[in-house]
């Protein structure tokens, strides 16, 4: 393991292992078969690459796509690792050279396509060598239950049997247990150990917006992501083409990607994207499998994805370098029927039902008003307990005042009932608003007593009511045609047995959230220097014909732009700089940094000694760390109002920062909180008692329990006090 750590630092330039990597490497070095399940960008490759460098013999890596293999081999070569690739796309000469380097034992890793294993030349090559490790990347391709089954993967089962003394490792980002079991079985793994990493990708900002004018919303979003790399996923080829046309007309650097283009054109567009020569790819779902590009800064879902699995995979293509990436989903009910139309074409009834259930879960995610991470990660079977992630739209939503919306609920529910529970939201709302449409007249619905009784709210507001009612299960939307239907609970509302609490003008809050999320990027590094380093990286990449991120990732460049290393040893201290890369590129990047520091008169960075004055100022703008700064100032005596003023945010935001701080087990100054609460001592005690009985996770339960007599702000403050006091 000492050796592994040394390789991690010297070759890859990283200081520490990520979660599970060390255990996995240990297990492989002990020659125990392993199945590794980690989200995209989690760091699966290192798990077999480090053992490959320690084993005496060869490690083969089976991978489904040539582009993926090329990319990996190039990255390894840049690190100074001898890795080779053998497949039919190579010229004779290159093939020979690669073959020889494997045959003579120079290459430590050999990347192969599954179909190559059927070739006599390859099998006899492998038999003539010492084969220590068989790695199967994207291992879910072997399972018919996976979303990406490949016939060629089937023959991998024999491989494990033919090389009994080697160790077998499967890698995948697919989480369903059924596929996992299938993979272990089909690969003939021997007493495999399964490693499942958390599916929480903390650096992805998750956001869902009701789709109104998708183009305008996209433009708005892109304004906050100038010069950044991103992917926009659309439902149809037609949509891809027209969006590409419109955006490039407006000067955006975009390329299309879909099955209607020739292979050649698709590959070209993908390549331009990988090399940072095109900023935005507009694609149907077909795009991304072979992409290891680490600096994708955003993913927009222009249309609703078919299921959470695809959604998760697609957003997972962003932020592989660990820096913040923004994921926006534009959600409309019209998209549901579009997808349903395709599902209905399926012949197999079971398949159809399963597709509908998947779609249903996706819709639930989009509609949910709790932390998105909670919904997403729980879907994959992980119990995610954090209530506030601080990196999703719902968490950052300002605390909305709950009000009594029983009357609009009754109006809407009775309209649904009186029109026979067969119409969708648009129609029901038209009736409520007294629209004079042919459809309403031909149904005679203008004669209903509910006709035109809803004019106190506008269309948008009624739509947000519908969404709230669905979440509260006093209304259901049938997936097939989108018609609204009543539930058992609806009758309690109609019969006045139950009050409905909810929000008015929810949509306004959501627009605000978008603005907030776009602006608050990580600004803890020197952006000007970062751009200079990026430019230099691009130059070198073009000279060498390799993708820029293969030289250094964005993350590594931001670290340089934060710490201003001035010499080899401090450059080696930067994450992502190993010995080989230091030798290849160290001087070039150092001279950019040194020149910059000289021009700007910036103090020099000494390893170990942080340039605290600079970084502290910058911390202020970094939303991830802001809550710590805020809480520290609070503890030093600043009031909540003063902090809101200083950081230009609303009071509830400051309170949420304090909550987050306390959730990490730290303490805050209680007097600063009690000053703000205007409750009697008895009430205090009652709320604490309610926390004890009901738990603190659902404030809305407690709010309702006290019949709105204790405000949400007070509840939040009391919850903080309760958590701090409990630990004393
Ligand atoms: P996956 O195959 O799981 O999608 P990769 O193996 O491509 O992910 O790794 C994603 C990124 O994370 C790469 O840029 C990789 O170099 C980086 N990485 C992996 N392990 C570490 C680590 N221990 N420390 C820092 N970065 C790491
Ligand atoms: Mg990978
Ligand atoms: Zn959240």
XYZ file of C-alpha atoms and ligand atoms in Angstrom:
757
model
C 0.000 0.000 0.000
C 2.965 2.286 0.584
C 3.872 1.741 -3.016
C 0.341 2.598 -4.111
C 0.456 5.878 -2.217
C 3.769 6.770 -3.747
C 2.414 6.102 -7.241
C -0.664 8.187 -6.460
C 1.550 11.146 -5.665
C 4.439 10.702 -8.084
C 2.564 9.554 -11.157
C -0.905 11.025 -10.768
C 0.021 13.991 -8.609
C -2.722 13.436 -6.037
C -2.235 13.686 -2.290
C -4.875 11.343 -1.023
C -7.183 8.595 -2.143
C -10.819 9.257 -2.610
C -13.392 7.309 -0.678
C -13.020 3.516 -1.261
C -10.126 3.762 -3.710
C -7.637 2.536 -1.153
C -9.777 -0.432 -0.086
C -10.391 -1.399 -3.693
C -6.722 -1.227 -4.630
C -5.811 -3.282 -1.584
C -8.376 -5.898 -2.524
C -7.085 -6.122 -6.089
C -3.484 -6.343 -4.962
C -4.584 -9.285 -2.822
C -5.930 -10.804 -6.023
C -9.554 -10.790 -4.943
C -12.180 -10.229 -7.622
C -13.931 -6.909 -7.195
C -16.952 -5.101 -8.529
C -16.670 -1.337 -8.271
C -19.767 0.822 -8.437
C -19.014 4.505 -8.448
C -20.729 7.429 -10.095
C -19.265 8.936 -13.231
C -16.288 11.038 -12.308
C -15.924 9.173 -9.030
C -12.431 7.967 -9.867
C -12.821 4.388 -11.014
C -9.831 4.335 -13.347
C -7.234 4.760 -10.613
C -8.574 1.644 -8.935
C -7.121 -0.594 -11.620
C -4.387 1.665 -12.974
C -2.414 1.783 -9.740
C -2.433 -2.018 -9.250
C -1.441 -2.352 -12.920
C 1.707 -0.386 -12.170
C 2.483 -2.594 -9.183
C 1.820 -6.004 -10.731
C 4.737 -7.659 -12.525
C 2.566 -8.849 -15.381
C 0.061 -7.288 -17.729
C -3.312 -5.721 -16.992
C -5.870 -5.775 -19.774
C -8.745 -3.328 -19.872
C -11.875 -4.102 -21.853
C -13.775 -1.039 -22.877
C -16.784 -0.685 -25.190
C -15.770 2.345 -27.210
C -12.659 3.128 -29.173
C -12.838 6.823 -28.292
C -12.913 5.946 -24.634
C -9.840 3.725 -24.945
C -7.888 6.288 -26.922
C -8.606 8.886 -24.337
C -7.451 6.679 -21.478
C -4.274 5.617 -23.242
C -3.426 9.215 -24.058
C -3.981 10.267 -20.464
C -1.756 7.475 -19.217
C 1.001 8.306 -21.672
C 0.918 11.898 -20.492
C 1.504 10.568 -17.011
C 4.491 8.635 -18.263
C 2.791 5.246 -18.069
C 3.373 2.745 -20.845
C -0.104 1.801 -22.022
C -1.105 0.337 -25.365
C -4.182 -0.125 -27.441
C -4.919 -2.857 -29.942
C -7.885 -2.662 -32.242
C -8.930 -2.697 -35.848
C -8.913 1.081 -36.168
C -5.113 1.259 -35.965
C -2.810 1.378 -38.951
C -0.632 -1.711 -39.542
C 2.504 0.041 -38.327
C 1.019 1.363 -35.130
C -0.623 -1.974 -34.468
C 2.778 -3.724 -34.779
C 4.502 -1.263 -32.470
C 1.794 -1.637 -29.863
C 1.783 -5.398 -30.239
C 5.533 -5.540 -29.677
C 5.405 -3.332 -26.606
C 2.908 -5.741 -25.067
C 4.747 -8.833 -26.174
C 8.054 -7.630 -24.736
C 6.424 -6.706 -21.449
C 7.058 -2.969 -21.778
C 3.388 -2.049 -21.714
C 1.790 -2.423 -18.310
C -1.758 -1.860 -19.541
C -3.425 -3.095 -22.697
C -6.767 -1.662 -23.777
C -8.946 -3.974 -25.857
C -12.364 -3.936 -27.435
C -14.449 -6.983 -26.443
C -14.627 -8.284 -29.987
C -10.818 -8.435 -30.139
C -10.890 -11.268 -27.624
C -12.361 -13.496 -30.289
C -9.219 -13.063 -32.379
C -6.690 -15.850 -32.364
C -3.760 -13.447 -32.469
C -4.913 -11.703 -29.316
C -5.723 -14.826 -27.335
C -2.371 -16.397 -28.090
C -0.640 -13.139 -27.203
C -2.370 -13.143 -23.831
C -1.561 -16.803 -23.237
C 2.117 -16.183 -23.904
C 2.298 -13.588 -21.147
C 1.741 -13.296 -17.480
C -1.715 -11.776 -17.200
C -2.238 -10.367 -13.719
C -5.433 -8.420 -14.015
C -8.542 -8.425 -16.189
C -10.413 -5.144 -15.984
C -13.849 -4.726 -17.498
C -14.810 -1.070 -17.775
C -18.479 -0.134 -18.206
C -19.170 -3.635 -16.947
C -22.957 -3.174 -17.010
C -22.736 -3.704 -20.779
C -22.613 -7.425 -20.035
C -26.053 -7.434 -18.458
C -29.198 -7.662 -20.478
C -30.892 -5.816 -17.662
C -28.646 -2.835 -18.083
C -29.591 0.112 -20.229
C -26.644 -0.478 -22.513
C -26.345 -4.203 -23.202
C -23.702 -5.214 -25.767
C -23.535 -8.628 -27.341
C -19.755 -8.521 -27.615
C -19.486 -8.333 -23.875
C -20.970 -11.826 -23.542
C -17.745 -13.587 -24.409
C -15.982 -11.976 -21.462
C -17.358 -14.721 -19.257
C -14.889 -17.234 -20.689
C -11.968 -14.935 -20.079
C -11.999 -15.235 -16.320
C -12.016 -19.037 -16.657
C -9.097 -19.074 -19.076
C -6.866 -17.080 -16.776
C -7.507 -18.445 -13.311
C -4.457 -16.859 -11.706
C -5.366 -13.320 -12.683
C -7.729 -11.083 -10.754
C -10.922 -9.761 -12.312
C -12.347 -6.313 -11.698
C -15.552 -4.861 -13.080
C -16.286 -1.141 -13.082
C -19.631 0.540 -13.613
C -21.691 3.545 -12.685
C -24.954 1.635 -12.850
C -26.485 1.187 -9.503
C -29.329 -1.273 -9.735
C -28.629 -4.402 -7.695
C -30.023 -6.661 -10.385
C -27.470 -5.477 -12.923
C -24.711 -5.750 -10.335
C -25.529 -9.367 -9.619
C -25.751 -10.088 -13.293
C -22.317 -8.598 -13.930
C -20.635 -10.665 -11.219
C -22.314 -13.815 -12.444
C -21.680 -13.288 -16.151
C -18.042 -12.404 -15.611
C -17.634 -15.612 -13.609
C -16.135 -13.704 -10.750
C -14.861 -15.765 -7.852
C -16.174 -14.692 -4.447
C -16.265 -11.100 -5.588
C -16.306 -8.223 -3.206
C -18.610 -5.379 -4.085
C -17.639 -1.754 -3.461
C -20.432 0.762 -3.733
C -19.444 4.397 -3.454
C -21.869 7.144 -2.626
C -23.811 8.467 -5.555
C -23.814 11.934 -4.170
C -21.931 14.265 -6.467
C -21.535 17.238 -4.207
C -20.229 19.620 -6.823
C -23.275 19.451 -9.099
C -25.811 22.200 -8.595
C -29.235 20.704 -9.312
C -32.079 22.817 -10.539
C -35.474 22.261 -12.127
C -37.470 25.070 -13.720
C -40.978 24.895 -15.086
C -40.504 25.114 -18.839
C -42.128 28.243 -20.186
C -40.063 29.591 -23.042
C -37.294 27.018 -23.231
C -35.176 29.036 -25.628
C -35.322 32.182 -23.578
C -34.644 30.259 -20.392
C -31.634 28.644 -22.022
C -30.309 32.007 -23.163
C -30.714 33.351 -19.663
C -28.786 30.429 -18.300
C -26.017 30.680 -20.883
C -25.479 34.335 -20.017
C -24.208 33.129 -16.682
C -21.898 30.565 -18.281
C -19.902 32.507 -20.814
C -16.954 30.706 -22.403
C -17.780 27.516 -20.575
C -18.093 24.018 -21.857
C -21.524 22.412 -21.642
C -24.032 19.952 -23.053
C -27.672 20.606 -23.939
C -29.775 17.462 -24.221
C -32.905 17.511 -26.378
C -35.584 14.945 -27.035
C -35.490 14.936 -30.842
C -33.027 15.410 -33.678
C -35.190 18.168 -35.069
C -34.982 20.053 -31.805
C -31.200 19.605 -31.742
C -30.825 21.012 -35.236
C -33.030 24.008 -34.699
C -31.495 24.883 -31.354
C -28.027 24.574 -32.833
C -29.048 26.882 -35.658
C -30.570 29.483 -33.344
C -27.754 29.513 -30.828
C -24.963 29.611 -33.366
C -26.806 32.408 -35.163
C -26.561 34.336 -31.920
C -22.843 33.758 -31.787
C -22.642 30.784 -29.446
C -20.067 28.161 -30.257
C -22.203 25.041 -30.721
C -22.306 21.761 -32.657
C -25.079 19.206 -33.030
C -24.806 15.525 -32.216
C -27.439 12.919 -33.064
C -28.058 9.673 -34.892
C -29.120 11.466 -38.074
C -25.591 12.719 -38.711
C -22.926 10.622 -40.400
C -20.458 8.818 -38.144
C -17.770 11.044 -39.481
C -19.555 14.251 -38.652
C -20.539 13.008 -35.207
C -16.977 12.074 -34.394
C -15.715 15.374 -35.683
C -18.149 17.349 -33.546
C -17.347 15.303 -30.485
C -13.670 15.804 -31.087
C -14.030 19.581 -31.409
C -15.880 19.599 -28.126
C -13.265 17.493 -26.384
C -10.522 19.790 -27.604
C -12.339 22.873 -26.309
C -12.682 24.176 -29.828
C -16.446 24.091 -29.554
C -18.060 25.123 -26.320
C -21.512 23.624 -26.407
C -22.745 20.319 -27.761
C -26.443 20.053 -28.444
C -27.320 16.412 -28.465
C -29.911 13.753 -28.186
C -29.341 11.246 -25.422
C -26.920 9.360 -27.654
C -24.124 11.716 -26.687
C -21.629 11.235 -23.950
C -20.788 7.581 -23.441
C -17.241 7.934 -24.715
C -16.603 11.255 -23.107
C -14.064 11.681 -20.380
C -13.879 15.441 -20.747
C -13.382 16.715 -17.256
C -14.307 20.396 -17.581
C -17.952 20.220 -18.618
C -19.385 23.079 -16.559
C -23.087 22.668 -17.253
C -25.745 20.304 -18.542
C -29.130 21.571 -19.656
C -32.040 19.216 -20.156
C -34.104 21.081 -22.679
C -36.658 18.283 -22.479
C -37.605 15.847 -19.775
C -35.371 12.747 -19.559
C -37.129 9.386 -19.768
C -35.944 8.139 -16.412
C -33.794 9.044 -13.445
C -31.032 6.677 -14.554
C -30.446 8.599 -17.782
C -30.838 11.931 -16.068
C -28.274 11.005 -13.453
C -25.847 9.731 -16.056
C -26.227 12.789 -18.220
C -25.746 15.321 -15.464
C -22.865 13.132 -14.290
C -20.907 14.073 -17.383
C -20.395 17.508 -15.899
C -18.001 18.444 -13.145
C -15.738 15.422 -13.367
C -12.875 17.613 -12.264
C -14.628 18.194 -8.956
C -15.359 21.861 -9.609
C -18.875 23.195 -9.481
C -21.107 22.410 -12.440
C -24.687 23.572 -13.010
C -27.432 21.186 -14.076
C -30.693 22.674 -15.258
C -33.775 20.682 -16.140
C -36.631 22.397 -17.952
C -39.766 20.583 -17.004
C -43.139 20.648 -18.708
C -46.105 18.331 -18.607
C -46.313 18.355 -22.380
C -43.021 16.428 -22.404
C -44.597 13.627 -20.425
C -47.087 12.897 -23.170
C -44.336 13.052 -25.786
C -42.400 10.366 -23.968
C -45.552 8.378 -23.302
C -46.274 8.310 -26.983
C -42.992 6.500 -27.535
C -43.500 4.187 -24.627
C -46.852 3.190 -26.071
C -45.130 1.935 -29.215
C -43.425 -0.771 -27.181
C -44.746 -4.206 -27.904
C -43.856 -5.970 -24.737
C -46.351 -5.056 -22.069
C -43.958 -5.542 -19.180
C -41.413 -3.350 -20.830
C -44.074 -0.732 -21.318
C -45.128 -0.828 -17.688
C -41.560 -0.632 -16.532
C -40.871 2.359 -18.766
C -43.930 4.102 -17.363
C -42.860 3.480 -13.809
C -39.445 4.924 -14.604
C -40.997 7.978 -16.180
C -43.240 8.387 -13.184
C -40.247 8.499 -10.859
C -38.621 11.114 -13.047
C -41.730 13.282 -12.880
C -41.846 12.925 -9.100
C -38.262 14.126 -8.920
C -39.048 17.164 -11.037
C -42.094 17.997 -8.961
C -40.531 17.501 -5.582
C -40.022 20.445 -3.272
C -37.522 18.890 -0.902
C -33.760 18.716 -1.361
C -33.136 17.289 -4.848
C -30.193 15.262 -3.622
C -32.442 13.546 -1.177
C -34.826 12.369 -3.888
C -32.123 11.508 -6.368
C -29.844 9.565 -4.109
C -32.620 7.755 -2.307
C -33.802 6.593 -5.680
C -30.559 4.702 -6.021
C -31.169 3.018 -2.719
C -28.846 5.097 -0.630
C -30.173 6.595 2.553
C -29.232 10.214 2.308
C -30.086 11.999 5.477
C -28.901 15.537 4.974
C -31.868 17.827 4.709
C -29.977 20.827 3.437
C -27.392 20.222 0.743
C -27.025 23.869 -0.183
C -26.424 22.871 -3.796
C -29.923 22.525 -5.178
C -32.703 24.927 -6.045
C -35.011 23.664 -3.324
C -32.437 24.092 -0.599
C -31.642 27.602 -1.685
C -35.256 28.623 -2.071
C -36.035 31.341 0.339
C -38.284 30.114 3.051
C -41.745 30.686 1.669
C -44.601 31.721 3.842
C -47.240 29.000 4.019
C -50.771 30.254 3.771
C -54.235 28.760 3.765
C -55.125 27.780 0.215
C -58.154 25.653 1.000
C -60.495 27.835 -1.073
C -58.580 27.638 -4.355
C -58.129 23.928 -3.672
C -61.865 23.438 -3.348
C -62.523 25.441 -6.498
C -60.068 23.435 -8.496
C -61.093 20.047 -7.149
C -64.754 20.665 -7.797
C -64.001 21.768 -11.355
C -62.135 18.523 -11.868
C -65.064 16.580 -10.472
C -67.773 18.413 -12.381
C -66.026 17.995 -15.706
C -65.757 14.252 -15.186
C -62.059 13.790 -14.225
C -60.992 13.436 -17.824
C -59.340 16.793 -18.555
C -55.799 18.050 -18.126
C -54.663 21.050 -16.123
C -54.850 23.526 -18.999
C -58.485 22.825 -19.657
C -59.488 22.853 -16.003
C -57.762 26.183 -15.513
C -59.457 27.605 -18.610
C -62.818 26.691 -17.103
C -61.881 28.307 -13.794
C -60.825 31.464 -15.582
C -63.952 31.578 -17.724
C -62.168 31.324 -21.058
C -64.492 31.501 -24.051
C -63.101 28.617 -26.031
C -64.891 26.412 -28.560
C -63.863 23.363 -26.621
C -65.516 24.604 -23.448
C -68.662 25.658 -25.293
C -68.992 22.388 -27.155
C -68.752 20.541 -23.847
C -71.295 22.932 -22.358
C -68.979 23.660 -19.458
C -69.746 27.375 -19.519
C -72.975 26.436 -17.808
C -71.273 24.855 -14.814
C -71.381 26.785 -11.537
C -67.570 26.595 -11.385
C -67.156 28.421 -14.696
C -65.173 31.632 -14.205
C -64.949 31.382 -10.440
C -61.135 31.476 -10.367
C -60.318 34.969 -11.595
C -58.580 36.058 -8.429
C -55.470 34.170 -9.625
C -53.762 34.074 -12.999
C -52.946 31.056 -15.126
C -49.413 30.663 -13.818
C -50.609 30.760 -10.249
C -53.229 28.089 -10.929
C -50.543 25.888 -12.433
C -48.410 26.206 -9.332
C -51.480 25.301 -7.270
C -51.985 22.187 -9.368
C -48.379 21.153 -8.741
C -48.733 21.717 -5.028
C -51.972 19.740 -4.879
C -50.350 16.841 -6.689
C -47.481 16.849 -4.224
C -49.961 16.857 -1.396
C -51.809 13.981 -3.027
C -55.160 15.728 -3.041
C -54.991 15.444 -6.801
C -53.315 12.989 -9.157
C -52.199 13.457 -12.682
C -52.762 10.392 -14.760
C -49.578 9.777 -16.696
C -51.166 8.523 -19.867
C -52.994 11.658 -20.997
C -52.243 14.035 -18.169
C -55.838 14.184 -16.999
C -56.421 15.246 -13.416
C -58.288 12.974 -11.058
C -59.439 13.142 -7.457
C -58.097 11.026 -4.614
C -59.541 9.922 -1.296
C -57.958 12.939 0.316
C -59.672 15.257 -2.180
C -63.002 14.555 -0.560
C -61.743 15.609 2.858
C -60.853 18.951 1.335
C -64.112 19.303 -0.544
C -66.095 18.402 2.557
C -64.101 20.956 4.577
C -62.695 18.276 6.843
C -59.150 19.234 5.996
C -57.336 22.541 5.524
C -54.756 22.941 2.785
C -51.589 24.952 3.410
C -49.312 26.036 0.596
C -47.575 28.821 -1.237
C -48.806 31.594 -3.393
C -46.606 32.868 -6.236
C -44.185 30.002 -6.043
C -43.021 30.656 -9.593
C -41.503 34.016 -8.735
C -39.276 32.479 -6.127
C -38.026 29.975 -8.655
C -36.876 32.641 -11.096
C -34.944 34.290 -8.323
C -33.249 31.037 -7.581
C -31.949 30.769 -11.119
C -30.253 34.135 -10.903
C -28.701 33.279 -7.593
C -27.402 29.936 -8.727
C -25.836 31.258 -11.872
C -23.867 33.969 -10.214
C -22.443 32.138 -7.285
C -19.617 30.202 -8.881
C -16.396 29.316 -7.155
C -14.388 32.492 -7.196
C -11.756 31.479 -4.745
C -9.036 31.584 -7.392
C -7.546 34.255 -9.598
C -9.708 34.247 -12.673
C -7.362 36.318 -14.786
C -4.465 33.968 -14.189
C -6.728 30.991 -14.731
C -7.633 32.290 -18.193
C -3.947 32.759 -19.030
C -3.170 29.215 -17.936
C -6.096 27.914 -19.943
C -4.820 29.684 -23.022
C -1.397 28.219 -22.578
C -2.890 24.755 -22.101
C -4.864 25.106 -25.318
C -1.722 26.078 -27.229
C 0.186 23.058 -26.006
C -2.786 20.791 -26.691
C -3.027 21.983 -30.274
C 0.693 21.530 -30.830
C 0.494 17.962 -29.572
C -2.890 17.062 -30.992
C -4.351 16.015 -27.631
C -7.345 17.251 -25.641
C -6.495 20.090 -23.232
C -7.736 18.315 -20.092
C -5.258 15.519 -20.711
C -2.487 18.001 -19.959
C -4.024 19.394 -16.773
C -7.640 19.471 -15.635
C -9.445 22.727 -14.917
C -9.233 21.819 -11.278
C -5.466 21.695 -11.413
C -5.331 25.044 -13.196
C -7.625 26.671 -10.644
C -5.321 25.397 -7.900
C -2.389 27.032 -9.643
C -4.394 30.226 -9.969
C -5.069 30.117 -6.270
C -1.675 29.302 -4.808
C 0.669 30.901 -7.366
C 3.416 28.227 -7.181
C 6.818 29.626 -8.146
C 9.067 26.587 -8.345
C 9.079 22.865 -9.061
C 8.508 21.783 -5.518
C 5.531 24.029 -4.921
C 4.126 23.060 -8.321
C 4.369 19.415 -7.303
C 2.277 20.324 -4.294
C -0.630 21.119 -6.597
C -3.198 18.361 -6.986
C -2.914 16.797 -10.440
C 0.788 17.533 -10.967
C 2.916 14.387 -10.929
C 6.566 13.955 -11.773
C 6.086 13.240 -15.443
C 3.823 16.199 -16.019
C 6.155 18.406 -14.048
C 8.931 17.451 -16.410
C 6.834 17.868 -19.534
C 4.979 21.037 -18.732
C 6.256 22.459 -15.446
C 8.454 25.189 -16.884
C 5.894 26.439 -19.356
C 3.214 26.891 -16.716
C 5.599 28.229 -14.091
C 6.748 30.948 -16.407
C 3.144 32.034 -17.039
C 2.545 32.206 -13.299
C 5.806 33.980 -12.514
C 5.327 36.584 -15.194
C 1.817 37.199 -13.979
C 2.859 37.554 -10.330
C 5.628 39.924 -11.308
C 3.288 42.126 -13.328
C 0.665 42.188 -10.612
C 3.092 42.432 -7.748
C 1.605 39.401 -6.066
C 3.321 37.972 -3.015
C 4.983 34.625 -3.443
C 3.462 31.419 -2.226
C 5.524 29.316 0.132
C 4.489 25.726 0.549
C 2.942 25.203 3.948
C 2.335 28.898 4.467
C -0.953 29.915 2.942
C -1.450 33.408 1.571
C -4.240 33.968 4.026
C -4.953 37.627 3.402
C -5.758 37.019 -0.226
C -7.670 33.815 0.114
C -9.753 35.058 2.987
C -11.048 37.944 0.945
C -11.891 35.573 -1.867
C -13.581 33.111 0.403
C -16.319 35.657 0.840
C -17.559 35.014 -2.627
C -17.463 31.283 -2.435
C -20.882 29.967 -1.540
C -19.509 26.632 -0.377
C -17.413 28.157 2.311
C -19.489 31.213 2.934
C -21.563 29.558 5.605
C -18.427 28.991 7.670
C -17.347 32.609 7.443
C -20.840 33.811 8.243
C -21.116 31.559 11.258
C -17.698 32.545 12.539
C -18.577 36.246 12.309
C -21.860 35.520 14.012
C -20.056 33.869 16.881
C -17.816 36.902 17.194
C -20.857 39.083 17.801
C -22.252 40.126 14.415
C -26.040 40.041 14.293
C -28.085 38.197 11.697
C -29.217 41.510 10.152
C -25.673 42.819 9.909
C -24.550 39.651 8.193
C -27.454 39.749 5.744
C -26.440 43.288 4.915
C -22.764 42.431 4.561
C -23.324 39.416 2.349
C -26.259 40.950 0.495
C -28.589 38.029 1.169
C -31.928 37.643 2.920
C -32.208 36.831 6.612
C -33.434 33.241 6.072
C -30.315 32.573 4.046
C -28.118 33.622 6.943
C -30.170 31.419 9.243
C -29.753 28.495 6.846
C -25.980 29.054 6.915
C -26.016 28.837 10.689
C -28.056 25.646 10.484
C -25.580 24.126 8.136
C -22.733 25.055 10.425
C -24.497 23.500 13.397
C -25.269 20.382 11.379
C -21.553 19.837 11.131
C -21.417 19.570 14.883
C -20.145 23.093 15.513
C -21.639 25.576 17.936
C -23.179 28.998 17.478
C -23.790 31.852 19.896
C -27.244 31.205 21.327
C -27.938 34.723 22.683
C -27.712 36.023 19.126
C -30.612 33.764 18.250
C -32.869 34.153 21.279
C -32.928 37.932 20.829
C -34.892 37.446 17.658
C -37.542 35.099 18.977
C -40.734 36.613 20.345
C -42.296 33.641 22.102
C -43.368 33.000 25.648
C -41.309 30.608 27.750
C -44.152 28.098 27.692
C -44.246 28.124 23.908
C -40.490 27.568 23.783
C -40.881 24.517 25.923
C -43.731 23.221 23.805
C -41.762 23.549 20.601
C -38.802 21.742 22.142
C -41.148 19.034 23.304
C -42.488 18.763 19.747
C -38.934 18.436 18.433
C -38.327 15.663 20.901
C -41.439 13.759 19.892
C -41.596 14.445 16.160
C -37.946 14.904 15.351
C -36.490 18.030 13.800
C -36.400 17.013 10.189
C -39.857 18.126 9.117
C -40.528 21.646 10.277
C -43.766 21.752 8.322
C -45.263 19.100 10.605
C -44.449 21.184 13.611
C -45.664 24.355 11.952
C -48.994 22.753 11.283
C -49.160 21.327 14.755
C -48.991 24.821 16.233
C -51.649 26.082 13.825
C -49.320 28.642 12.299
C -48.826 30.367 15.641
C -45.074 29.924 15.552
C -43.446 31.418 12.464
C -41.104 29.452 10.272
C -38.287 31.794 11.154
C -38.788 31.115 14.852
C -38.935 27.389 14.184
C -35.634 27.495 12.342
C -34.016 29.493 15.130
C -35.415 27.173 17.769
C -34.191 24.163 15.881
C -30.667 25.563 15.900
C -30.879 26.226 19.615
C -32.273 22.767 20.161
C -29.386 21.123 18.284
C -26.719 23.168 20.016
C -28.238 22.677 23.440
C -28.640 18.963 22.981
C -24.899 18.540 22.600
C -23.987 20.445 25.738
P -14.791 7.492 -13.589
O -14.128 6.504 -14.490
O -15.250 6.909 -12.303
O -15.906 8.235 -14.281
P -12.250 8.804 -13.600
O -11.458 7.627 -13.213
O -12.208 9.233 -15.031
O -13.753 8.616 -13.176
O -11.823 10.010 -12.646
C -12.442 11.280 -12.707
C -11.443 12.377 -12.373
O -11.072 12.327 -11.009
C -10.143 12.267 -13.165
O -9.770 13.546 -13.589
C -9.177 11.697 -12.142
O -7.852 12.012 -12.438
C -9.652 12.336 -10.862
N -9.256 11.572 -9.664
C -9.378 10.254 -9.460
N -8.906 9.892 -8.233
C -8.484 11.033 -7.634
C -7.884 11.333 -6.351
N -7.630 10.374 -5.447
N -7.590 12.620 -6.092
C -7.836 13.593 -7.003
N -8.388 13.370 -8.217
C -8.711 12.108 -8.544
Mg -14.319 5.687 -16.353
Zn -30.541 20.255 -1.590
